[in-house]
């Protein structure tokens, strides 16, 4: 059985009474976010109004989902936790490790052979600990979760930053690192700083070329990649009612790009339609009776500014399609302004590849609308002038799209249909048609477009937009094309205009699938033996990090002072490195190799102050570690933006980095650092960043009195004998300070099971 109705019945049983009690205790009308969060307070947690943006609160999520690239580290930690079987329903999804090259069939054979050891490991651990297993090609984690597990009013965490996708079905779904997932799987409460709530009011109705994706692309431009930090984005207003469930999921998914903790939509008729169509009629029957619980209170809707920390209004009726990029998802261009931006910034106008897929935009509706643009082009005598690559979101979407003739329309247009997996979205793309130095543009329906993310080339300019716009630009072969206003020349030399896309939200004949790809865990997995070959290059048993030695950090060299964006892709690159996600030693060889050194503007080239040579970052860290010396990493704003991969926190810890000192952190990454027993600090005065010199030795003092809200002191010992000293801040609460002292949260957890 894929989803468990009894579990949902259980959760729904006293939901209205719970909400009434919450309203009473908090003493004011409730937003949807508050209803679900407070309904999931961990046992023993006091029911009172927590301060948003300040108080740490313990929650009990209903589920955990993990994808194969992060699950390896999560499960290695689970094996060290002392727990025998997971405490809440959990699933593993094999989606990140399949490289897109030829087509689904051939690529899958290669993936199964290359990743055999890892898949076997994930399957064994799943069996042993009672975790549901979705095999390779079953689909992308978030699409599979939406189709099978998401339910209104629920709360889940997932080891992937786009877990918020399930907010499209009114679930609070939060992306976390593996160590957080281990807490929940081990039956411990899960801690989160009570988020602020950004209310986004949607009015009007989408039409023409505009799609749900454009809502979030526009919002990304307004909020920027940091604007949602420590906040939940709650959509409300009449505009939410006309959006399909998968469209709402698209919007929630990409809330990750503005740093939001998660995003959520109210329950509506469209949610019910999707749940019914995906085999969950029973959930609908229950949820319909609770619809007040899954919507904000009336008073909130009447005076939203009184209940949300910030309110933004977007009018769907006048919304233009957006194309965001390159290199950052918040560089938002309404399509009417793209052509001039292409000229002004000299973006390569030649559009070389259009890619449709990713967890953001690979639903049935997405496929159908995109295919309708191809249909229209065919009728008008137009050809597709770029390569097209399609990764469907799940086997169910693929099977149904094939049955309904959608896939064949892509194929006739020359598209390659790849596996139901992440593929090029995470650099799993063997692109052999361009040389690295060739400046080129690609347009994708994905969510992220950081440099080198898709094909590894720094000269690929990636832009994100809706699937229908991907197809339109691919037909034109030009980035500067605006399908709303521009003509194209057809095979008869006539000027023609592409009609607007159309598509059904849900398949008229319902969804169908032969084998969805799910494997139920054994009822009793206690005898399953999990094997890790000692000489494996893919998997390595985890050794606990050592506890804090009780001393301040004294005179440790600077490892790197990074400048500009330093996302998790810069800290622990994906693509070809994904294969080492279960082997901490091997993956540490990519540590910070994408970060730009502030002193020479180069990547992976830092000063070894002992020799005066410029060397690779991991090599220097390893050398220092071998000498028993630590090091310090310094960076700018929103450090660790992007992914939930905890490798970005574990690698520095493993290579003996003592502290990460930055202007600001992205939420998931800051928690990941804390969980791994690392010091995550911020400049109190951001200009102090400028004081750090390349050959500095750095001391951090005050650790013996490490306490919540109390700053530490950082001292720079410059080579010329002078010094600079200033305060650095942290956000550790008492429990997190204990993680630091124990060496990691896992070390602390283990003490509980002793
Ligand atoms: C991503 O989109 O960057 C990933 C790959 O899905 C990551 C997780 C990972 O690094 O494995 C994410 O978003 O959390
Ligand atoms: Fe996979 Fe891309 Fe979605 Fe991450 S963003 S889960 S890599 S499809």
Coordinates of N, CA, C and O in Angstrom, one line a residue, residues 11-176:
X11 N -4.9 11.5 12.0 CA -4.5 12.9 12.1 C -5.7 13.8 12.1 O -5.7 14.8 12.8
X12 N -6.7 13.5 11.2 CA -7.9 14.3 11.1 C -8.8 14.2 12.2 O -9.7 15.1 12.4
X13 N -8.7 13.2 13.0 CA -9.7 12.9 14.0 C -10.2 14.1 14.8 O -11.4 14.4 14.9
X14 N -9.3 14.7 15.5 CA -9.7 15.8 16.3 C -9.2 17.2 15.8 O -9.1 18.1 16.5
X15 N -9.0 17.2 14.5 CA -8.4 18.5 13.9 C -9.3 19.7 14.3 O -8.7 20.7 14.8
X16 N -10.6 19.7 14.1 CA -11.4 21.0 14.3 C -11.3 21.4 15.8 O -11.1 22.6 16.1
X17 N -11.3 20.4 16.7 CA -11.2 20.7 18.1 C -9.9 21.3 18.4 O -9.7 22.3 19.2
X18 N -8.8 20.7 17.8 CA -7.5 21.2 18.0 C -7.4 22.7 17.6 O -6.9 23.5 18.3
X19 N -7.9 23.0 16.4 CA -7.8 24.3 15.9 C -8.6 25.3 16.8 O -8.1 26.4 17.1
X20 N -9.7 24.9 17.3 CA -10.5 25.8 18.2 C -9.7 26.1 19.4 O -9.6 27.2 19.9
X21 N -9.0 25.1 20.0 CA -8.2 25.2 21.2 C -7.0 26.2 20.9 O -6.7 27.1 21.7
X22 N -6.4 26.0 19.7 CA -5.3 26.8 19.4 C -5.7 28.3 19.3 O -5.1 29.2 19.8
X23 N -6.8 28.5 18.6 CA -7.3 29.9 18.4 C -7.6 30.5 19.8 O -7.2 31.7 20.0
X24 N -8.1 29.7 20.7 CA -8.4 30.2 22.0 C -7.2 30.5 22.8 O -7.0 31.6 23.3
X25 N -6.2 29.7 22.7 CA -4.9 29.9 23.5 C -4.1 31.1 22.9 O -3.5 31.8 23.6
X26 N -4.2 31.2 21.5 CA -3.4 32.2 20.9 C -4.1 33.5 20.9 O -3.5 34.6 20.9
X27 N -5.4 33.4 21.1 CA -6.2 34.6 21.3 C -6.4 35.5 20.1 O -6.6 36.7 20.2
X28 N -6.3 34.9 18.9 CA -6.6 35.8 17.7 C -6.9 34.8 16.5 O -6.6 33.6 16.6
X29 N -7.5 35.4 15.5 CA -7.8 34.6 14.3 C -6.5 34.0 13.7 O -5.4 34.5 13.9
X30 N -6.6 32.8 13.1 CA -5.4 32.1 12.6 C -5.2 32.1 11.1 O -6.1 31.9 10.4
X31 N -3.9 32.2 10.7 CA -3.6 32.0 9.3 C -3.6 30.5 9.1 O -3.5 29.7 10.1
X32 N -3.5 30.0 7.9 CA -3.5 28.6 7.6 C -2.2 28.0 8.1 O -2.2 26.9 8.7
X33 N -1.1 28.7 7.9 CA 0.2 28.3 8.4 C 0.2 28.0 9.9 O 0.6 26.9 10.3
X34 N -0.4 28.9 10.6 CA -0.5 28.7 12.1 C -1.3 27.5 12.5 O -0.9 26.7 13.4
X35 N -2.4 27.3 11.8 CA -3.3 26.1 12.1 C -2.5 24.9 12.0 O -2.5 24.0 12.9
X36 N -1.8 24.7 10.9 CA -1.1 23.4 10.7 C 0.1 23.3 11.6 O 0.4 22.2 12.2
X37 N 0.9 24.4 11.7 CA 2.1 24.3 12.6 C 1.7 24.0 14.0 O 2.2 23.0 14.6
X38 N 0.7 24.7 14.5 CA 0.3 24.5 15.9 C -0.3 23.1 16.1 O -0.2 22.6 17.2
X39 N -1.0 22.7 15.1 CA -1.6 21.3 15.2 C -0.5 20.2 15.3 O -0.8 19.1 15.6
X40 N 0.7 20.6 14.9 CA 1.8 19.6 14.9 C 2.8 19.9 16.0 O 4.0 19.4 15.9
X41 N 2.5 20.7 17.0 CA 3.4 20.9 18.1 C 3.8 19.5 18.7 O 2.9 18.7 18.9
X42 N 5.1 19.4 19.0 CA 5.5 18.1 19.6 C 4.9 17.9 21.0 O 4.5 18.9 21.7
X43 N 4.8 16.7 21.4 CA 4.2 16.4 22.7 C 5.0 17.1 23.8 O 6.3 17.1 23.7
X44 N 4.4 17.7 24.7 CA 5.1 18.4 25.8 C 5.4 19.8 25.5 O 5.8 20.6 26.4
X45 N 5.2 20.2 24.2 CA 5.5 21.6 23.9 C 4.3 22.5 24.3 O 3.1 22.1 24.0
X46 N 4.5 23.6 25.0 CA 3.4 24.3 25.5 C 2.6 25.0 24.3 O 3.2 25.5 23.3
X47 N 1.3 24.9 24.4 CA 0.5 25.6 23.4 C 0.3 27.0 23.8 O -0.5 27.4 24.7
X48 N 1.1 27.9 23.2 CA 1.0 29.4 23.5 C 1.5 30.1 22.2 O 2.0 29.4 21.3
X49 N 1.3 31.4 22.2 CA 1.7 32.1 21.0 C 3.2 32.2 20.9 O 3.8 32.9 21.8
X50 N 3.9 31.6 20.0 CA 5.3 31.7 19.9 C 5.7 32.9 19.1 O 4.9 33.3 18.2
X51 N 6.8 33.5 19.4 CA 7.2 34.7 18.7 C 7.8 34.3 17.3 O 8.8 33.6 17.2
X52 N 7.2 34.9 16.3 CA 7.7 34.5 14.9 C 9.1 35.1 14.7 O 9.4 36.3 15.1
X53 N 9.9 34.3 14.1 CA 11.3 34.8 13.8 C 12.2 34.8 15.0 O 13.3 35.2 14.9
X54 N 11.7 34.3 16.1 CA 12.6 34.3 17.3 C 12.6 33.0 18.0 O 13.6 32.4 18.3
X55 N 11.4 32.5 18.4 CA 11.3 31.3 19.3 C 11.6 30.0 18.5 O 11.0 29.8 17.4
X56 N 12.4 29.1 19.1 CA 12.6 27.8 18.6 C 11.4 26.9 19.1 O 11.1 27.0 20.3
X57 N 10.8 26.1 18.2 CA 9.7 25.3 18.6 C 9.9 23.9 18.2 O 10.4 23.7 17.1
X58 N 9.4 22.9 19.0 CA 9.5 21.5 18.6 C 8.2 21.0 17.9 O 7.1 21.3 18.5
X59 N 8.4 20.4 16.8 CA 7.2 19.9 16.1 C 7.3 18.4 15.9 O 8.4 17.8 15.9
X60 N 6.1 17.8 15.5 CA 6.1 16.3 15.2 C 5.6 16.2 13.8 O 4.4 16.1 13.6
X61 N 6.4 16.2 12.8 CA 5.9 16.0 11.4 C 5.3 14.6 11.2 O 5.7 13.6 11.9
X62 N 4.5 14.5 10.2 CA 3.8 13.2 9.9 C 4.6 12.3 9.0 O 4.3 11.1 9.0
X63 N 5.5 12.8 8.2 CA 6.2 11.9 7.3 C 7.6 12.5 7.0 O 7.9 13.7 7.2
X64 N 8.4 11.6 6.4 CA 9.8 12.0 5.9 C 9.9 11.5 4.5 O 9.6 10.4 4.2
X65 N 10.5 12.3 3.6 CA 10.9 11.8 2.3 C 12.3 12.2 2.0 O 12.8 13.2 2.5
X66 N 13.0 11.3 1.4 CA 14.4 11.5 1.1 C 14.7 11.1 -0.4 O 14.2 10.1 -0.9
X67 N 15.5 11.9 -1.0 CA 15.9 11.5 -2.4 C 17.3 10.8 -2.3 O 18.1 11.0 -1.4
X68 N 17.6 10.1 -3.4 CA 18.8 9.2 -3.3 C 20.2 9.9 -3.1 O 21.1 9.4 -2.4
X69 N 20.3 11.2 -3.5 CA 21.5 11.9 -3.3 C 21.7 12.3 -1.9 O 22.9 12.3 -1.4
X70 N 20.7 12.6 -1.2 CA 20.8 13.0 0.2 C 20.5 11.9 1.2 O 21.0 11.9 2.3
X71 N 19.7 10.9 0.7 CA 19.3 9.8 1.5 C 20.6 9.0 2.0 O 20.6 8.4 3.1
X72 N 21.6 8.9 1.2 CA 22.7 8.1 1.5 C 23.3 8.6 2.9 O 23.5 7.8 3.8
X73 N 23.5 9.9 2.9 CA 24.1 10.4 4.2 C 23.1 10.4 5.3 O 23.5 10.1 6.5
X74 N 21.8 10.6 5.0 CA 20.8 10.5 6.1 C 20.8 9.1 6.6 O 20.7 8.9 7.8
X75 N 20.8 8.1 5.7 CA 20.6 6.8 6.2 C 21.9 6.3 6.9 O 21.8 5.5 7.9
X76 N 23.0 6.7 6.5 CA 24.3 6.4 7.2 C 24.2 6.9 8.6 O 24.6 6.3 9.6
X77 N 23.6 8.1 8.8 CA 23.5 8.6 10.1 C 22.4 7.9 10.9 O 22.6 7.6 12.1
X78 N 21.3 7.5 10.2 CA 20.2 6.7 10.9 C 20.8 5.4 11.5 O 20.5 5.0 12.6
X79 N 21.7 4.8 10.6 CA 22.3 3.6 11.1 C 23.1 3.8 12.4 O 23.4 2.9 13.1
X80 N 23.6 5.0 12.6 CA 24.4 5.3 13.7 C 23.6 5.8 14.9 O 24.1 6.2 15.9
X81 N 22.3 5.9 14.7 CA 21.4 6.5 15.7 C 21.0 5.6 16.8 O 20.6 6.0 17.9
X82 N 21.1 4.3 16.6 CA 20.7 3.4 17.6 C 19.2 2.9 17.5 O 18.7 2.1 18.2
X83 N 18.5 3.5 16.6 CA 17.1 3.3 16.3 C 16.9 2.0 15.4 O 17.7 1.8 14.6
X84 N 15.9 1.2 15.7 CA 15.7 0.0 14.9 C 14.8 0.1 13.7 O 14.9 -0.6 12.7
X85 N 13.7 0.9 13.8 CA 12.8 1.1 12.8 C 12.3 2.5 12.8 O 12.2 3.1 13.9
X86 N 11.9 3.0 11.6 CA 11.5 4.4 11.6 C 10.2 4.7 12.4 O 9.3 3.8 12.4
X87 N 10.2 5.8 13.0 CA 9.0 6.1 13.9 C 7.9 6.7 13.1 O 6.7 6.7 13.6
X88 N 8.1 7.3 12.0 CA 7.0 7.9 11.1 C 7.2 7.3 9.7 O 8.3 7.0 9.3
X89 N 6.1 7.3 8.9 CA 6.2 6.8 7.6 C 7.3 7.6 6.8 O 7.3 8.8 6.8
X90 N 8.2 6.9 6.1 CA 9.3 7.5 5.4 C 9.5 6.9 4.1 O 9.2 5.7 3.9
X91 N 10.0 7.6 3.1 CA 10.2 7.0 1.8 C 11.6 7.5 1.2 O 12.0 8.6 1.5
X92 N 12.1 6.7 0.4 CA 13.3 7.0 -0.4 C 13.0 7.0 -1.9 O 12.3 6.1 -2.3
X93 N 13.5 8.0 -2.6 CA 13.2 8.1 -4.0 C 14.5 8.2 -4.9 O 15.3 9.1 -4.6
X94 N 14.6 7.3 -5.8 CA 15.8 7.2 -6.6 C 15.6 8.1 -7.9 O 15.1 7.6 -8.9
X95 N 16.0 9.3 -7.8 CA 15.7 10.3 -8.9 C 17.0 11.1 -9.3 O 17.1 11.5 -10.5
X96 N 17.9 11.3 -8.4 CA 19.0 12.2 -8.7 C 20.2 11.6 -9.5 O 21.0 12.3 -10.0
X97 N 20.3 10.3 -9.5 CA 21.5 9.6 -9.9 C 21.4 9.1 -11.4 O 22.3 8.4 -11.8
X98 N 20.4 9.5 -12.1 CA 20.3 9.0 -13.5 C 20.7 10.1 -14.4 O 20.1 11.2 -14.5
X99 N 21.8 9.8 -15.2 CA 22.3 10.8 -16.1 C 21.5 10.8 -17.4 O 21.2 9.7 -18.0
X100 N 21.1 12.0 -17.9 CA 20.4 12.1 -19.1 C 21.4 12.1 -20.3 O 22.3 13.0 -20.3
X101 N 21.3 11.2 -21.2 CA 22.2 11.2 -22.3 C 21.5 10.8 -23.6 O 21.3 11.7 -24.5
X102 N 21.0 9.6 -23.7 CA 20.4 9.2 -25.0 C 18.8 9.2 -24.9 O 18.2 10.0 -25.5
X103 N 18.3 8.3 -24.0 CA 16.9 8.2 -23.8 C 16.6 7.5 -22.5 O 17.5 6.9 -22.0
X104 N 15.4 7.4 -22.1 CA 15.0 6.8 -20.8 C 15.6 5.4 -20.7 O 16.2 5.0 -19.8
X105 N 15.3 4.6 -21.7 CA 15.6 3.2 -21.7 C 17.1 3.0 -21.5 O 17.6 2.3 -20.6
X106 N 17.9 3.6 -22.4 CA 19.3 3.4 -22.4 C 20.0 4.0 -21.1 O 20.9 3.4 -20.5
X107 N 19.5 5.2 -20.8 CA 20.1 5.9 -19.6 C 19.9 5.1 -18.3 O 20.7 5.1 -17.4
X108 N 18.7 4.4 -18.3 CA 18.4 3.7 -17.1 C 19.3 2.5 -16.9 O 19.7 2.2 -15.8
X109 N 19.6 1.9 -18.0 CA 20.4 0.7 -17.9 C 21.8 1.1 -17.4 O 22.4 0.5 -16.5
X110 N 22.3 2.2 -17.9 CA 23.6 2.7 -17.5 C 23.5 3.1 -16.0 O 24.4 2.7 -15.2
X111 N 22.5 3.8 -15.6 CA 22.3 4.2 -14.2 C 22.3 3.0 -13.3 O 22.9 3.0 -12.2
X112 N 21.5 2.0 -13.7 CA 21.4 0.9 -12.8 C 22.7 0.1 -12.6 O 23.0 -0.4 -11.5
X113 N 23.5 0.1 -13.7 CA 24.8 -0.5 -13.5 C 25.7 0.4 -12.8 O 26.4 -0.1 -11.8
X114 N 25.8 1.6 -13.1 CA 26.8 2.5 -12.4 C 26.5 2.7 -10.9 O 27.4 2.9 -10.1
X115 N 25.2 2.7 -10.6 CA 24.8 3.0 -9.2 C 24.3 1.8 -8.4 O 23.7 1.9 -7.4
X116 N 24.6 0.7 -9.0 CA 24.1 -0.6 -8.4 C 24.3 -0.7 -6.9 O 23.4 -0.9 -6.1
X117 N 25.5 -0.4 -6.5 CA 25.9 -0.5 -5.1 C 25.1 0.5 -4.2 O 24.6 0.1 -3.1
X118 N 24.9 1.7 -4.7 CA 24.2 2.7 -3.9 C 22.7 2.3 -3.9 O 22.1 2.4 -2.8
X119 N 22.1 1.9 -5.0 CA 20.7 1.5 -5.0 C 20.5 0.3 -4.0 O 19.5 0.3 -3.3
X120 N 21.4 -0.6 -4.1 CA 21.3 -1.8 -3.2 C 21.3 -1.4 -1.7 O 20.5 -1.8 -0.9
X121 N 22.3 -0.5 -1.5 CA 22.4 0.0 -0.1 C 21.1 0.7 0.4 O 20.5 0.4 1.4
X122 N 20.6 1.6 -0.5 CA 19.3 2.3 -0.1 C 18.2 1.3 0.1 O 17.3 1.5 1.0
X123 N 18.2 0.3 -0.8 CA 17.1 -0.6 -0.7 C 17.2 -1.5 0.6 O 16.2 -1.7 1.3
X124 N 18.4 -1.9 0.9 CA 18.6 -2.7 2.1 C 18.3 -1.9 3.3 O 17.6 -2.4 4.2
X125 N 18.8 -0.7 3.4 CA 18.5 0.1 4.6 C 17.0 0.4 4.7 O 16.4 0.3 5.8
X126 N 16.3 0.6 3.5 CA 14.9 0.9 3.6 C 14.2 -0.4 4.1 O 13.3 -0.2 5.0
X127 N 14.5 -1.5 3.7 CA 13.9 -2.8 4.2 C 14.2 -2.9 5.6 O 13.3 -3.3 6.4
X128 N 15.4 -2.7 6.0 CA 15.8 -2.9 7.4 C 15.0 -2.0 8.4 O 14.5 -2.4 9.4
X129 N 14.9 -0.7 8.0 CA 14.3 0.2 8.9 C 12.8 0.5 8.6 O 12.2 1.4 9.2
X130 N 12.2 -0.2 7.6 CA 10.8 0.0 7.3 C 10.5 1.3 6.5 O 9.5 1.9 6.8
X131 N 11.3 1.5 5.5 CA 11.1 2.8 4.7 C 10.6 2.4 3.3 O 11.2 1.4 2.7
X132 N 9.6 3.1 2.8 CA 9.1 2.8 1.4 C 10.2 3.2 0.4 O 10.8 4.2 0.5
X133 N 10.3 2.4 -0.7 CA 11.4 2.6 -1.6 C 10.8 2.8 -3.0 O 10.0 2.0 -3.5
X134 N 11.1 3.9 -3.6 CA 10.7 4.2 -5.0 C 11.9 4.0 -5.9 O 12.9 4.7 -5.8
X135 N 11.8 3.1 -6.8 CA 13.0 2.7 -7.5 C 13.3 3.7 -8.7 O 12.5 4.6 -9.0
X136 N 14.5 3.6 -9.2 CA 14.9 4.5 -10.3 C 13.9 4.5 -11.4 O 13.4 3.4 -11.8
X137 N 13.6 5.7 -11.9 CA 12.6 5.9 -13.0 C 11.1 6.0 -12.5 O 10.2 6.2 -13.2
X138 N 10.9 5.8 -11.2 CA 9.6 5.9 -10.6 C 9.1 7.4 -10.7 O 8.0 7.7 -10.9
X139 N 10.1 8.3 -10.6 CA 9.8 9.7 -10.7 C 10.6 10.6 -9.8 O 11.3 10.1 -8.9
X140 N 10.4 11.9 -9.9 CA 11.1 12.8 -9.1 C 10.4 12.9 -7.7 O 9.2 13.1 -7.7
X141 N 11.1 12.9 -6.7 CA 10.6 12.9 -5.3 C 9.4 13.7 -5.1 O 8.3 13.2 -4.6
X142 N 9.4 15.0 -5.5 CA 8.3 15.9 -5.1 C 7.1 15.6 -5.9 O 6.0 15.9 -5.4
X143 N 7.2 15.2 -7.2 CA 6.1 14.8 -8.0 C 5.4 13.6 -7.4 O 4.2 13.5 -7.3
X144 N 6.3 12.6 -7.0 CA 5.8 11.4 -6.4 C 5.1 11.6 -5.1 O 4.0 11.0 -4.8
X145 N 5.6 12.5 -4.3 CA 5.0 12.8 -3.0 C 3.7 13.5 -3.2 O 2.7 13.1 -2.6
X146 N 3.6 14.4 -4.2 CA 2.3 15.1 -4.5 C 1.3 14.1 -5.0 O 0.1 14.1 -4.6
X147 N 1.7 13.1 -5.8 CA 0.7 12.1 -6.3 C 0.3 11.1 -5.3 O -0.8 10.5 -5.4
X148 N 1.1 10.9 -4.3 CA 0.8 9.8 -3.4 C 0.6 10.1 -1.9 O -0.2 9.5 -1.2
X149 N 1.4 11.1 -1.4 CA 1.4 11.2 0.0 C 0.9 12.5 0.6 O 0.6 12.6 1.7
X150 N 1.0 13.6 -0.2 CA 0.7 14.9 0.3 C -0.8 14.9 0.7 O -1.6 14.4 0.0
X151 N -1.1 15.6 1.8 CA -2.6 15.7 2.2 C -2.8 17.0 2.9 O -1.9 17.5 3.7
X152 N -3.9 17.6 2.8 CA -4.2 18.9 3.4 C -4.1 18.8 4.9 O -4.5 17.8 5.5
X153 N -3.4 19.8 5.5 CA -3.3 19.9 6.9 C -2.2 19.0 7.5 O -1.9 19.0 8.7
X154 N -1.5 18.3 6.6 CA -0.4 17.5 7.1 C 0.9 18.3 7.2 O 1.0 19.4 6.8
X155 N 1.9 17.6 7.8 CA 3.2 18.3 7.9 C 4.3 17.2 7.6 O 4.3 16.1 8.2
X156 N 5.2 17.6 6.8 CA 6.3 16.6 6.5 C 7.6 17.4 6.3 O 7.7 18.6 6.1
X157 N 8.7 16.6 6.5 CA 10.0 17.2 6.1 C 10.6 16.3 5.0 O 10.3 15.1 4.9
X158 N 11.5 16.8 4.3 CA 12.2 16.1 3.2 C 13.6 16.5 3.1 O 13.9 17.7 3.3
X159 N 14.5 15.6 2.7 CA 15.9 16.0 2.6 C 16.2 16.5 1.2 O 17.0 16.0 0.4
X160 N 15.5 17.6 0.9 CA 15.6 18.2 -0.4 C 15.0 19.6 -0.3 O 13.9 19.7 0.3
X161 N 15.6 20.6 -0.8 CA 15.1 21.9 -0.6 C 13.8 22.2 -1.3 O 13.1 23.2 -0.9
X162 N 13.4 21.4 -2.2 CA 12.1 21.6 -2.9 C 10.9 20.8 -2.3 O 9.9 20.8 -3.0
X163 N 11.1 20.3 -1.2 CA 10.1 19.6 -0.5 C 8.8 20.4 -0.4 O 7.7 19.9 -0.4
X164 N 8.9 21.8 -0.3 CA 7.7 22.6 -0.2 C 6.7 22.4 -1.3 O 5.6 22.9 -1.2
X165 N 7.1 21.7 -2.4 CA 6.2 21.4 -3.5 C 4.8 20.9 -2.9 O 3.8 21.3 -3.5
X166 N 4.8 20.1 -1.9 CA 3.6 19.5 -1.3 C 2.7 20.6 -0.8 O 1.5 20.3 -0.5
X167 N 3.1 21.8 -0.6 CA 2.3 23.0 -0.2 C 1.1 23.2 -1.1 O 0.1 23.8 -0.8
X168 N 1.3 22.7 -2.4 CA 0.2 22.8 -3.4 C -1.0 22.1 -3.0 O -2.1 22.3 -3.4
X169 N -0.8 21.1 -2.1 CA -2.0 20.4 -1.5 C -2.2 20.7 0.0 O -2.6 19.9 0.8
X170 N -1.8 21.9 0.3 CA -2.1 22.4 1.7 C -1.4 21.7 2.7 O -1.9 21.4 3.8
X171 N -0.1 21.2 2.5 CA 0.6 20.5 3.5 C 1.8 21.4 3.8 O 2.4 22.1 3.0
X172 N 2.2 21.5 5.1 CA 3.4 22.2 5.5 C 4.6 21.2 5.2 O 4.7 20.2 5.9
X173 N 5.4 21.5 4.2 CA 6.4 20.6 3.8 C 7.7 21.3 3.7 O 7.8 22.3 3.0
X174 N 8.7 20.9 4.5 CA 9.9 21.7 4.7 C 11.1 20.9 4.3 O 11.3 19.7 4.7
X175 N 12.0 21.5 3.6 CA 13.3 20.9 3.2 C 14.3 21.0 4.4 O 14.4 22.0 5.0
X176 N 15.0 19.9 4.6 CA 15.9 19.9 5.7 C 17.2 19.1 5.3 O 17.2 18.4 4.3

